[in-house]
């Protein structure tokens, strides 16, 4: 496969002002970032303490006491900083920037003289540095530090954090590699690989790219590095659940170029695949790109939930097998959907294929959005497709399923990940190459950039996904380039109008492509967005005979507040046309779907089974809300996949 | 509620020779008991070592090395001895008895001078005796020792083991109780309570009954004994998963007389309820009997699987909530069904109600039977109602679901429990009171006992459950008593014939009752056994819109070998009459059920969901086998609850 490349516009070049997304981008800047700062400082009553910043203070010698929290606690600060950087790009805030600068200075003081920076292995297990790559998360935390550093530098121009990160990266580059005196290991949790690509792009230093490639290509070689580590005499496990380690958990069961299915811990997997896509692009590595395509297809066709989430098993937070997509016991971690969106974004940039954005949208509009409350201070880590609160009992198989969003988590990767994702939403909007501008997502914004040395201004106006009508104002001075507008997979009746007249276009890899010399032009494009029924493959055991409601990029779900208890007893009548109903006052404006259906009821039946058939169907109207909006009114049952009422 | 009482006949008074059950009773005697002996001695290649007997040898000072295995490993030897005792009752075997006597002698040598007998707390944690009742299983192991001792004494008349058990029980009676210098605790895992009732019945010593009552009545008092234990400075957990202890786990969240729902670890629960039923009978305690009735109804109506199994959650092996009965991730431990059968047996004896045996039969004919392979050397610990082998992956949420029976388990409670259950099947057959003989199960046998000082012989002939025709020959000399024949809940068209003539009878609490002076009489009774469809309550989320096939006491399931892959895509047509087909050569004679149905297929659909409706129904014939017989041919998918084909 041919590798093509396009890049994002800088976040500061894009100003998003969108009815649908403002709820979240403002939320992050105004609520979540300050809220998370309080949490990281252990100042929020009722939330589990983070210990995150206190650990840095102890490492800097500015506080005393025991270092606490998970082994990867440092990464929460890095992800918060990354979110702050993106937030500053779209919403300058000197006070917030000052707070961030102080945290960065603290990190600098906590850094060891050789560049090493990790509070766990500095304070808790000094001898253990690089000795437990499988579980220690040192390289993972370093990766998030590097991501934060490149973001903060790109936005603010300040290089303090970048230099901290570079010193650490340089140390890592000395420690790891093919040399005789180097460790031939790689991260137990992929993350630094994609971060090193960013560091290379920011600094131009190829050694970082090469190190990323080394980590990716070494993974899975025999004998397995992690198993060797664990066989050592002094090895001790950090995590009980990894005592019987299977390299599949960390995608190290095979060299990546031999992997055909997405396996193991879902977040680890997609972070790794992001780096593989980056490297395929950077090195024009068609073999690696093919492998990315195989893994992408395996995920999106057979191992992804309709809500754009992944990870079928709560234990080990992992992929399981094709079509194993349980609704009520899955993991579907918010972070994994974020990673999937990042993987899709990269794949689109190196293939020029719009279809990746169907999955990016699926993840962002559904699972990632569901990951944070509309109040901004409650989070879902796990995102089931069916919740029966009575059965979500602590100390049970479903104890990982929370029927309401939580204030914080002992393992708190998701909240900061959501924050950095929504503040960097701009990265998804456009892809730009030498002669092409791609419009990927339909979020109202204004963007300014250069093309062939000339300024180009774009103003995109839409109320998507409420409608599929989009207006684009182009302002430039006779610049020839191709404008490529993504035609979503669900779009029907796509139309293009330029300066008031229906226009011809080519359909290229899912993009509507128009090449012309642009000046002061009005582009209008539209497609129908109507409620639709999505059918499950009968091979998905959990969903055989079931259907789901969707509309545009949004998957819908039923909530108890609208439909009463026992949502499993509802049957969708596929011959009845689902109707949309706009509710201006509901959750900042919500499109409901209503559909005729039935409820299977047996009001006189007390026992769980009976030889007497007392069930009967009652007529009902089913009301569905977007999955991303669920659990913002009242706790209760929720369900995505609805029984289909067959008429054989 | 009035407490009535009847008792079992001694096992040696009953000779079972039954087509259906011989497969299992002979299997236990001929295969399982010798096989388990090899396992307990760590002599079986390929099975996890038990360490069980080696631990006793070490404790007796006759071997050296480290005591290994679970904290409750001793109980496996006790349950094996109990099974041996029952086996000797029905099939004398001097060589086996000699082996058992040698094990008993070894246990005697391992017993401490004060009567204490537990290899873990003698060898591993000498200081920890009685300090971790929540997890230590000392009283649990003592209970199994006592059960083995009473069984061995009743059958062989030898009192060596009984004296070992009594010395230990006397010590326990000194240590525990309401006195100032006594511990006010009770077992973390109920078991000794019901064993102490047996010890009382065998020895006539009321102190054992009183101790059982103390343990039952003290349970759940505030402050919670286990939480107090765990708050102690020297406490250390034996089990990681109990670090966040909830007293509900051990039914100690409330005093038992205040409990309304079956909660916590399912085996613990039903063992406790057995003792409660025993005590209700012994003390004529109507309040306790009412509580047993409430708990029984909660289980059997709302928390029991159709296969007679309990324990909805794999984690903590516990009850969860009403109607939460997941098919593919449940625990449904074999031991829990054994405990449920024991509970039902006791309830029937103190209430005189036949309906308890519907559940006893359900457990024995389905889950307990499924717990052992027809070859006798493989076991299920967990008994799901739906198995998709591809998704039963190690290190996942379904790693507890095994698609094939296992040779042995690290925690090996079930195999020996099955062995003692099938060798003591005779205990379920009859209940006898001063003036009544109850026939509870329809298993071909001959029994001899005394009634009013005269010998009574019964010969019951049947091929149940292949048919519902039963012949009973009564031989005695003018003895007046009531014969009570259970009429199963599923029975239709019940008929009674005495000496060739249709006879009148009273229906009393589910029994067909005939009082007369018996001499040399031929009794015939019959009822129709036909395949039937059982409907799920729509409140059972996992089964809404599904039905199951059953016939007599047997629940049926579909297997891949008969129906192909993806059993979830099969739909049962309830308007089609299911038909029975006898297969003489299949698994020792098996009644199949065949039924018309449909398969939902989408052969061209690759992705897990699609906006295109490509599914269509194909006509199929569904073939079902008894659940108890599943997985005796070839590993593959299995499913109990089948989609119902609605015709609205």
mmCIF file with all atom_site columns, N, CA and C in Angstrom, chain B residues 1-2 4 273 277 288-301 304 308 337 339-364 428 431 440-441 486-489 508-511:
data_model
loop_
_atom_site.group_PDB
_atom_site.id
_atom_site.type_symbol
_atom_site.label_atom_id
_atom_site.label_alt_id
_atom_site.label_comp_id
_atom_site.label_asym_id
_atom_site.label_entity_id
_atom_site.label_seq_id
_atom_site.pdbx_PDB_ins_code
_atom_site.Cartn_x
_atom_site.Cartn_y
_atom_site.Cartn_z
_atom_site.occupancy
_atom_site.B_iso_or_equiv
_atom_site.pdbx_formal_charge
_atom_site.auth_seq_id
_atom_site.auth_comp_id
_atom_site.auth_asym_id
_atom_site.auth_atom_id
_atom_site.pdbx_PDB_model_num
ATOM 1   N N  . UNK B 1 1   ? -45.328 -21.749 61.333 1.00 0.00 ? 1   UNK B N  1
ATOM 2   C CA . UNK B 1 1   ? -45.395 -23.004 60.572 1.00 0.00 ? 1   UNK B CA 1
ATOM 3   C C  . UNK B 1 1   ? -45.062 -24.177 61.493 1.00 0.00 ? 1   UNK B C  1
ATOM 4   N N  . UNK B 1 2   ? -45.849 -25.185 61.372 1.00 0.00 ? 2   UNK B N  1
ATOM 5   C CA . UNK B 1 2   ? -45.681 -26.390 62.195 1.00 0.00 ? 2   UNK B CA 1
ATOM 6   C C  . UNK B 1 2   ? -44.462 -27.181 61.708 1.00 0.00 ? 2   UNK B C  1
ATOM 7   N N  . UNK B 1 4   ? -42.764 -30.640 61.278 1.00 0.00 ? 4   UNK B N  1
ATOM 8   C CA . UNK B 1 4   ? -42.950 -32.092 61.323 1.00 0.00 ? 4   UNK B CA 1
ATOM 9   C C  . UNK B 1 4   ? -41.589 -32.729 61.069 1.00 0.00 ? 4   UNK B C  1
ATOM 10  N N  . UNK B 1 273 ? -28.068 -22.706 55.548 1.00 0.00 ? 273 UNK B N  1
ATOM 11  C CA . UNK B 1 273 ? -29.523 -22.920 55.575 1.00 0.00 ? 273 UNK B CA 1
ATOM 12  C C  . UNK B 1 273 ? -29.854 -24.374 55.921 1.00 0.00 ? 273 UNK B C  1
ATOM 13  N N  . UNK B 1 277 ? -32.355 -25.410 58.890 1.00 0.00 ? 277 UNK B N  1
ATOM 14  C CA . UNK B 1 277 ? -33.490 -26.328 58.749 1.00 0.00 ? 277 UNK B CA 1
ATOM 15  C C  . UNK B 1 277 ? -33.380 -27.463 59.765 1.00 0.00 ? 277 UNK B C  1
ATOM 16  N N  . UNK B 1 288 ? -37.555 -20.197 63.009 1.00 0.00 ? 288 UNK B N  1
ATOM 17  C CA . UNK B 1 288 ? -36.417 -20.536 62.157 1.00 0.00 ? 288 UNK B CA 1
ATOM 18  C C  . UNK B 1 288 ? -36.903 -21.233 60.879 1.00 0.00 ? 288 UNK B C  1
ATOM 19  N N  . UNK B 1 289 ? -37.922 -22.046 61.014 1.00 0.00 ? 289 UNK B N  1
ATOM 20  C CA . UNK B 1 289 ? -38.480 -22.705 59.827 1.00 0.00 ? 289 UNK B CA 1
ATOM 21  C C  . UNK B 1 289 ? -39.068 -21.673 58.860 1.00 0.00 ? 289 UNK B C  1
ATOM 22  N N  . UNK B 1 290 ? -39.773 -20.695 59.407 1.00 0.00 ? 290 UNK B N  1
ATOM 23  C CA . UNK B 1 290 ? -40.311 -19.629 58.539 1.00 0.00 ? 290 UNK B CA 1
ATOM 24  C C  . UNK B 1 290 ? -39.187 -18.935 57.779 1.00 0.00 ? 290 UNK B C  1
ATOM 25  N N  . UNK B 1 291 ? -38.084 -18.691 58.493 1.00 0.00 ? 291 UNK B N  1
ATOM 26  C CA . UNK B 1 291 ? -36.959 -18.014 57.847 1.00 0.00 ? 291 UNK B CA 1
ATOM 27  C C  . UNK B 1 291 ? -36.367 -18.891 56.734 1.00 0.00 ? 291 UNK B C  1
ATOM 28  N N  . UNK B 1 292 ? -36.296 -20.187 57.006 1.00 0.00 ? 292 UNK B N  1
ATOM 29  C CA . UNK B 1 292 ? -35.813 -21.119 55.970 1.00 0.00 ? 292 UNK B CA 1
ATOM 30  C C  . UNK B 1 292 ? -36.734 -21.078 54.750 1.00 0.00 ? 292 UNK B C  1
ATOM 31  N N  . UNK B 1 293 ? -38.017 -21.002 55.005 1.00 0.00 ? 293 UNK B N  1
ATOM 32  C CA . UNK B 1 293 ? -38.991 -20.980 53.908 1.00 0.00 ? 293 UNK B CA 1
ATOM 33  C C  . UNK B 1 293 ? -38.823 -19.724 53.062 1.00 0.00 ? 293 UNK B C  1
ATOM 34  N N  . UNK B 1 294 ? -38.623 -18.605 53.752 1.00 0.00 ? 294 UNK B N  1
ATOM 35  C CA . UNK B 1 294 ? -38.427 -17.333 53.040 1.00 0.00 ? 294 UNK B CA 1
ATOM 36  C C  . UNK B 1 294 ? -37.166 -17.404 52.167 1.00 0.00 ? 294 UNK B C  1
ATOM 37  N N  . UNK B 1 295 ? -36.085 -17.926 52.726 1.00 0.00 ? 295 UNK B N  1
ATOM 38  C CA . UNK B 1 295 ? -34.824 -18.006 51.973 1.00 0.00 ? 295 UNK B CA 1
ATOM 39  C C  . UNK B 1 295 ? -34.945 -19.015 50.832 1.00 0.00 ? 295 UNK B C  1
ATOM 40  N N  . UNK B 1 296 ? -35.605 -20.127 51.093 1.00 0.00 ? 296 UNK B N  1
ATOM 41  C CA . UNK B 1 296 ? -35.815 -21.133 50.049 1.00 0.00 ? 296 UNK B CA 1
ATOM 42  C C  . UNK B 1 296 ? -36.596 -20.535 48.877 1.00 0.00 ? 296 UNK B C  1
ATOM 43  N N  . UNK B 1 297 ? -37.647 -19.824 49.211 1.00 0.00 ? 297 UNK B N  1
ATOM 44  C CA . UNK B 1 297 ? -38.463 -19.239 48.139 1.00 0.00 ? 297 UNK B CA 1
ATOM 45  C C  . UNK B 1 297 ? -37.679 -18.176 47.376 1.00 0.00 ? 297 UNK B C  1
ATOM 46  N N  . UNK B 1 298 ? -36.915 -17.368 48.095 1.00 0.00 ? 298 UNK B N  1
ATOM 47  C CA . UNK B 1 298 ? -36.116 -16.357 47.392 1.00 0.00 ? 298 UNK B CA 1
ATOM 48  C C  . UNK B 1 298 ? -35.159 -17.018 46.404 1.00 0.00 ? 298 UNK B C  1
ATOM 49  N N  . UNK B 1 299 ? -34.533 -18.098 46.856 1.00 0.00 ? 299 UNK B N  1
ATOM 50  C CA . UNK B 1 299 ? -33.605 -18.794 45.953 1.00 0.00 ? 299 UNK B CA 1
ATOM 51  C C  . UNK B 1 299 ? -34.355 -19.373 44.764 1.00 0.00 ? 299 UNK B C  1
ATOM 52  N N  . UNK B 1 300 ? -35.316 -20.230 45.053 1.00 0.00 ? 300 UNK B N  1
ATOM 53  C CA . UNK B 1 300 ? -35.880 -21.056 43.979 1.00 0.00 ? 300 UNK B CA 1
ATOM 54  C C  . UNK B 1 300 ? -36.748 -20.245 43.033 1.00 0.00 ? 300 UNK B C  1
ATOM 55  N N  . UNK B 1 301 ? -37.302 -19.147 43.507 1.00 0.00 ? 301 UNK B N  1
ATOM 56  C CA . UNK B 1 301 ? -38.133 -18.348 42.611 1.00 0.00 ? 301 UNK B CA 1
ATOM 57  C C  . UNK B 1 301 ? -37.337 -17.291 41.856 1.00 0.00 ? 301 UNK B C  1
ATOM 58  N N  . UNK B 1 304 ? -32.278 -18.785 41.312 1.00 0.00 ? 304 UNK B N  1
ATOM 59  C CA . UNK B 1 304 ? -31.796 -20.104 40.902 1.00 0.00 ? 304 UNK B CA 1
ATOM 60  C C  . UNK B 1 304 ? -31.922 -20.244 39.387 1.00 0.00 ? 304 UNK B C  1
ATOM 61  N N  . UNK B 1 308 ? -31.069 -25.783 38.269 1.00 0.00 ? 308 UNK B N  1
ATOM 62  C CA . UNK B 1 308 ? -30.907 -26.080 39.687 1.00 0.00 ? 308 UNK B CA 1
ATOM 63  C C  . UNK B 1 308 ? -29.578 -25.640 40.248 1.00 0.00 ? 308 UNK B C  1
ATOM 64  N N  . UNK B 1 337 ? -25.058 -26.573 44.115 1.00 0.00 ? 337 UNK B N  1
ATOM 65  C CA . UNK B 1 337 ? -26.253 -27.346 43.796 1.00 0.00 ? 337 UNK B CA 1
ATOM 66  C C  . UNK B 1 337 ? -26.407 -28.528 44.739 1.00 0.00 ? 337 UNK B C  1
ATOM 67  N N  . UNK B 1 339 ? -25.415 -28.481 47.829 1.00 0.00 ? 339 UNK B N  1
ATOM 68  C CA . UNK B 1 339 ? -25.917 -27.857 49.051 1.00 0.00 ? 339 UNK B CA 1
ATOM 69  C C  . UNK B 1 339 ? -27.393 -27.506 48.951 1.00 0.00 ? 339 UNK B C  1
ATOM 70  N N  . UNK B 1 340 ? -27.806 -27.081 47.774 1.00 0.00 ? 340 UNK B N  1
ATOM 71  C CA . UNK B 1 340 ? -29.222 -26.750 47.571 1.00 0.00 ? 340 UNK B CA 1
ATOM 72  C C  . UNK B 1 340 ? -30.077 -28.010 47.708 1.00 0.00 ? 340 UNK B C  1
ATOM 73  N N  . UNK B 1 341 ? -29.598 -29.110 47.133 1.00 0.00 ? 341 UNK B N  1
ATOM 74  C CA . UNK B 1 341 ? -30.335 -30.381 47.258 1.00 0.00 ? 341 UNK B CA 1
ATOM 75  C C  . UNK B 1 341 ? -30.416 -30.806 48.727 1.00 0.00 ? 341 UNK B C  1
ATOM 76  N N  . UNK B 1 342 ? -29.322 -30.619 49.459 1.00 0.00 ? 342 UNK B N  1
ATOM 77  C CA . UNK B 1 342 ? -29.322 -30.986 50.881 1.00 0.00 ? 342 UNK B CA 1
ATOM 78  C C  . UNK B 1 342 ? -30.290 -30.107 51.677 1.00 0.00 ? 342 UNK B C  1
ATOM 79  N N  . UNK B 1 343 ? -30.358 -28.851 51.293 1.00 0.00 ? 343 UNK B N  1
ATOM 80  C CA . UNK B 1 343 ? -31.272 -27.916 51.960 1.00 0.00 ? 343 UNK B CA 1
ATOM 81  C C  . UNK B 1 343 ? -32.726 -28.338 51.671 1.00 0.00 ? 343 UNK B C  1
ATOM 82  N N  . UNK B 1 344 ? -32.995 -28.627 50.407 1.00 0.00 ? 344 UNK B N  1
ATOM 83  C CA . UNK B 1 344 ? -34.354 -29.041 50.036 1.00 0.00 ? 344 UNK B CA 1
ATOM 84  C C  . UNK B 1 344 ? -34.759 -30.342 50.718 1.00 0.00 ? 344 UNK B C  1
ATOM 85  N N  . UNK B 1 345 ? -33.821 -31.262 50.801 1.00 0.00 ? 345 UNK B N  1
ATOM 86  C CA . UNK B 1 345 ? -34.086 -32.534 51.480 1.00 0.00 ? 345 UNK B CA 1
ATOM 87  C C  . UNK B 1 345 ? -34.516 -32.277 52.923 1.00 0.00 ? 345 UNK B C  1
ATOM 88  N N  . UNK B 1 346 ? -33.774 -31.408 53.606 1.00 0.00 ? 346 UNK B N  1
ATOM 89  C CA . UNK B 1 346 ? -34.099 -31.106 55.003 1.00 0.00 ? 346 UNK B CA 1
ATOM 90  C C  . UNK B 1 346 ? -35.449 -30.398 55.109 1.00 0.00 ? 346 UNK B C  1
ATOM 91  N N  . UNK B 1 347 ? -35.707 -29.488 54.181 1.00 0.00 ? 347 UNK B N  1
ATOM 92  C CA . UNK B 1 347 ? -36.980 -28.763 54.235 1.00 0.00 ? 347 UNK B CA 1
ATOM 93  C C  . UNK B 1 347 ? -38.156 -29.727 54.057 1.00 0.00 ? 347 UNK B C  1
ATOM 94  N N  . UNK B 1 348 ? -37.994 -30.677 53.154 1.00 0.00 ? 348 UNK B N  1
ATOM 95  C CA . UNK B 1 348 ? -39.091 -31.628 52.944 1.00 0.00 ? 348 UNK B CA 1
ATOM 96  C C  . UNK B 1 348 ? -39.318 -32.468 54.194 1.00 0.00 ? 348 UNK B C  1
ATOM 97  N N  . UNK B 1 349 ? -38.237 -32.799 54.885 1.00 0.00 ? 349 UNK B N  1
ATOM 98  C CA . UNK B 1 349 ? -38.368 -33.661 56.063 1.00 0.00 ? 349 UNK B CA 1
ATOM 99  C C  . UNK B 1 349 ? -39.050 -32.953 57.221 1.00 0.00 ? 349 UNK B C  1
ATOM 100 N N  . UNK B 1 350 ? -38.900 -31.622 57.292 1.00 0.00 ? 350 UNK B N  1
ATOM 101 C CA . UNK B 1 350 ? -39.531 -30.929 58.425 1.00 0.00 ? 350 UNK B CA 1
ATOM 102 C C  . UNK B 1 350 ? -40.870 -30.299 58.048 1.00 0.00 ? 350 UNK B C  1
ATOM 103 N N  . UNK B 1 351 ? -41.191 -30.308 56.755 1.00 0.00 ? 351 UNK B N  1
ATOM 104 C CA . UNK B 1 351 ? -42.496 -29.741 56.367 1.00 0.00 ? 351 UNK B CA 1
ATOM 105 C C  . UNK B 1 351 ? -43.440 -30.803 55.820 1.00 0.00 ? 351 UNK B C  1
ATOM 106 N N  . UNK B 1 352 ? -42.886 -31.940 55.402 1.00 0.00 ? 352 UNK B N  1
ATOM 107 C CA . UNK B 1 352 ? -43.723 -32.948 54.765 1.00 0.00 ? 352 UNK B CA 1
ATOM 108 C C  . UNK B 1 352 ? -44.220 -32.514 53.401 1.00 0.00 ? 352 UNK B C  1
ATOM 109 N N  . UNK B 1 353 ? -43.520 -31.580 52.799 1.00 0.00 ? 353 UNK B N  1
ATOM 110 C CA . UNK B 1 353 ? -43.960 -31.038 51.513 1.00 0.00 ? 353 UNK B CA 1
ATOM 111 C C  . UNK B 1 353 ? -43.127 -31.645 50.377 1.00 0.00 ? 353 UNK B C  1
ATOM 112 N N  . UNK B 1 354 ? -43.823 -32.215 49.411 1.00 0.00 ? 354 UNK B N  1
ATOM 113 C CA . UNK B 1 354 ? -43.140 -32.891 48.304 1.00 0.00 ? 354 UNK B CA 1
ATOM 114 C C  . UNK B 1 354 ? -42.464 -31.921 47.345 1.00 0.00 ? 354 UNK B C  1
ATOM 115 N N  . UNK B 1 355 ? -42.947 -30.687 47.304 1.00 0.00 ? 355 UNK B N  1
ATOM 116 C CA . UNK B 1 355 ? -42.487 -29.780 46.248 1.00 0.00 ? 355 UNK B CA 1
ATOM 117 C C  . UNK B 1 355 ? -40.991 -29.469 46.371 1.00 0.00 ? 355 UNK B C  1
ATOM 118 N N  . UNK B 1 356 ? -40.439 -29.601 47.573 1.00 0.00 ? 356 UNK B N  1
ATOM 119 C CA . UNK B 1 356 ? -38.998 -29.376 47.702 1.00 0.00 ? 356 UNK B CA 1
ATOM 120 C C  . UNK B 1 356 ? -38.201 -30.315 46.812 1.00 0.00 ? 356 UNK B C  1
ATOM 121 N N  . UNK B 1 357 ? -38.781 -31.515 46.586 1.00 0.00 ? 357 UNK B N  1
ATOM 122 C CA . UNK B 1 357 ? -38.043 -32.477 45.764 1.00 0.00 ? 357 UNK B CA 1
ATOM 123 C C  . UNK B 1 357 ? -38.023 -32.107 44.292 1.00 0.00 ? 357 UNK B C  1
ATOM 124 N N  . UNK B 1 358 ? -38.935 -31.235 43.879 1.00 0.00 ? 358 UNK B N  1
ATOM 125 C CA . UNK B 1 358 ? -38.824 -30.755 42.490 1.00 0.00 ? 358 UNK B CA 1
ATOM 126 C C  . UNK B 1 358 ? -37.483 -30.045 42.305 1.00 0.00 ? 358 UNK B C  1
ATOM 127 N N  . UNK B 1 359 ? -37.085 -29.276 43.307 1.00 0.00 ? 359 UNK B N  1
ATOM 128 C CA . UNK B 1 359 ? -35.796 -28.585 43.220 1.00 0.00 ? 359 UNK B CA 1
ATOM 129 C C  . UNK B 1 359 ? -34.630 -29.535 43.493 1.00 0.00 ? 359 UNK B C  1
ATOM 130 N N  . UNK B 1 360 ? -34.808 -30.444 44.442 1.00 0.00 ? 360 UNK B N  1
ATOM 131 C CA . UNK B 1 360 ? -33.758 -31.438 44.695 1.00 0.00 ? 360 UNK B CA 1
ATOM 132 C C  . UNK B 1 360 ? -33.473 -32.205 43.401 1.00 0.00 ? 360 UNK B C  1
ATOM 133 N N  . UNK B 1 361 ? -34.531 -32.652 42.747 1.00 0.00 ? 361 UNK B N  1
ATOM 134 C CA . UNK B 1 361 ? -34.386 -33.369 41.470 1.00 0.00 ? 361 UNK B CA 1
ATOM 135 C C  . UNK B 1 361 ? -33.722 -32.482 40.420 1.00 0.00 ? 361 UNK B C  1
ATOM 136 N N  . UNK B 1 362 ? -34.176 -31.236 40.362 1.00 0.00 ? 362 UNK B N  1
ATOM 137 C CA . UNK B 1 362 ? -33.612 -30.292 39.397 1.00 0.00 ? 362 UNK B CA 1
ATOM 138 C C  . UNK B 1 362 ? -32.096 -30.190 39.577 1.00 0.00 ? 362 UNK B C  1
ATOM 139 N N  . UNK B 1 363 ? -31.667 -30.075 40.817 1.00 0.00 ? 363 UNK B N  1
ATOM 140 C CA . UNK B 1 363 ? -30.230 -29.960 41.086 1.00 0.00 ? 363 UNK B CA 1
ATOM 141 C C  . UNK B 1 363 ? -29.505 -31.258 40.752 1.00 0.00 ? 363 UNK B C  1
ATOM 142 N N  . UNK B 1 364 ? -30.035 -32.384 41.232 1.00 0.00 ? 364 UNK B N  1
ATOM 143 C CA . UNK B 1 364 ? -29.319 -33.654 41.071 1.00 0.00 ? 364 UNK B CA 1
ATOM 144 C C  . UNK B 1 364 ? -29.284 -34.126 39.621 1.00 0.00 ? 364 UNK B C  1
ATOM 145 N N  . UNK B 1 428 ? -32.021 -39.676 49.672 1.00 0.00 ? 428 UNK B N  1
ATOM 146 C CA . UNK B 1 428 ? -33.104 -38.851 49.150 1.00 0.00 ? 428 UNK B CA 1
ATOM 147 C C  . UNK B 1 428 ? -34.373 -39.668 48.877 1.00 0.00 ? 428 UNK B C  1
ATOM 148 N N  . UNK B 1 431 ? -38.492 -40.941 52.944 1.00 0.00 ? 431 UNK B N  1
ATOM 149 C CA . UNK B 1 431 ? -38.553 -40.321 54.265 1.00 0.00 ? 431 UNK B CA 1
ATOM 150 C C  . UNK B 1 431 ? -39.516 -41.183 55.060 1.00 0.00 ? 431 UNK B C  1
ATOM 151 N N  . UNK B 1 440 ? -39.860 -40.235 47.518 1.00 0.00 ? 440 UNK B N  1
ATOM 152 C CA . UNK B 1 440 ? -39.511 -38.887 47.042 1.00 0.00 ? 440 UNK B CA 1
ATOM 153 C C  . UNK B 1 440 ? -38.957 -38.867 45.628 1.00 0.00 ? 440 UNK B C  1
ATOM 154 N N  . UNK B 1 441 ? -38.074 -39.808 45.355 1.00 0.00 ? 441 UNK B N  1
ATOM 155 C CA . UNK B 1 441 ? -37.466 -39.856 44.020 1.00 0.00 ? 441 UNK B CA 1
ATOM 156 C C  . UNK B 1 441 ? -37.782 -41.216 43.401 1.00 0.00 ? 441 UNK B C  1
ATOM 157 N N  . UNK B 1 486 ? -44.655 -38.999 45.987 1.00 0.00 ? 486 UNK B N  1
ATOM 158 C CA . UNK B 1 486 ? -44.519 -37.626 45.472 1.00 0.00 ? 486 UNK B CA 1
ATOM 159 C C  . UNK B 1 486 ? -45.122 -37.519 44.068 1.00 0.00 ? 486 UNK B C  1
ATOM 160 N N  . UNK B 1 487 ? -45.901 -36.504 43.865 1.00 0.00 ? 487 UNK B N  1
ATOM 161 C CA . UNK B 1 487 ? -46.403 -36.179 42.521 1.00 0.00 ? 487 UNK B CA 1
ATOM 162 C C  . UNK B 1 487 ? -45.607 -34.963 42.045 1.00 0.00 ? 487 UNK B C  1
ATOM 163 N N  . UNK B 1 488 ? -44.683 -35.164 41.102 1.00 0.00 ? 488 UNK B N  1
ATOM 164 C CA . UNK B 1 488 ? -43.820 -34.039 40.712 1.00 0.00 ? 488 UNK B CA 1
ATOM 165 C C  . UNK B 1 488 ? -44.637 -32.874 40.149 1.00 0.00 ? 488 UNK B C  1
ATOM 166 N N  . UNK B 1 489 ? -44.073 -31.697 40.293 1.00 0.00 ? 489 UNK B N  1
ATOM 167 C CA . UNK B 1 489 ? -44.749 -30.502 39.776 1.00 0.00 ? 489 UNK B CA 1
ATOM 168 C C  . UNK B 1 489 ? -45.027 -30.578 38.287 1.00 0.00 ? 489 UNK B C  1
ATOM 169 N N  . UNK B 1 508 ? -51.801 -34.670 49.484 1.00 0.00 ? 508 UNK B N  1
ATOM 170 C CA . UNK B 1 508 ? -51.384 -33.956 50.698 1.00 0.00 ? 508 UNK B CA 1
ATOM 171 C C  . UNK B 1 508 ? -50.007 -33.346 50.467 1.00 0.00 ? 508 UNK B C  1
ATOM 172 N N  . UNK B 1 509 ? -49.972 -32.039 50.392 1.00 0.00 ? 509 UNK B N  1
ATOM 173 C CA . UNK B 1 509 ? -48.688 -31.329 50.217 1.00 0.00 ? 509 UNK B CA 1
ATOM 174 C C  . UNK B 1 509 ? -47.847 -31.938 49.100 1.00 0.00 ? 509 UNK B C  1
ATOM 175 N N  . UNK B 1 510 ? -48.509 -32.211 47.986 1.00 0.00 ? 510 UNK B N  1
ATOM 176 C CA . UNK B 1 510 ? -47.780 -32.713 46.829 1.00 0.00 ? 510 UNK B CA 1
ATOM 177 C C  . UNK B 1 510 ? -47.541 -34.216 46.834 1.00 0.00 ? 510 UNK B C  1
ATOM 178 N N  . UNK B 1 511 ? -47.981 -34.891 47.867 1.00 0.00 ? 511 UNK B N  1
ATOM 179 C CA . UNK B 1 511 ? -47.862 -36.350 47.898 1.00 0.00 ? 511 UNK B CA 1
ATOM 180 C C  . UNK B 1 511 ? -49.229 -36.981 47.661 1.00 0.00 ? 511 UNK B C  1
#
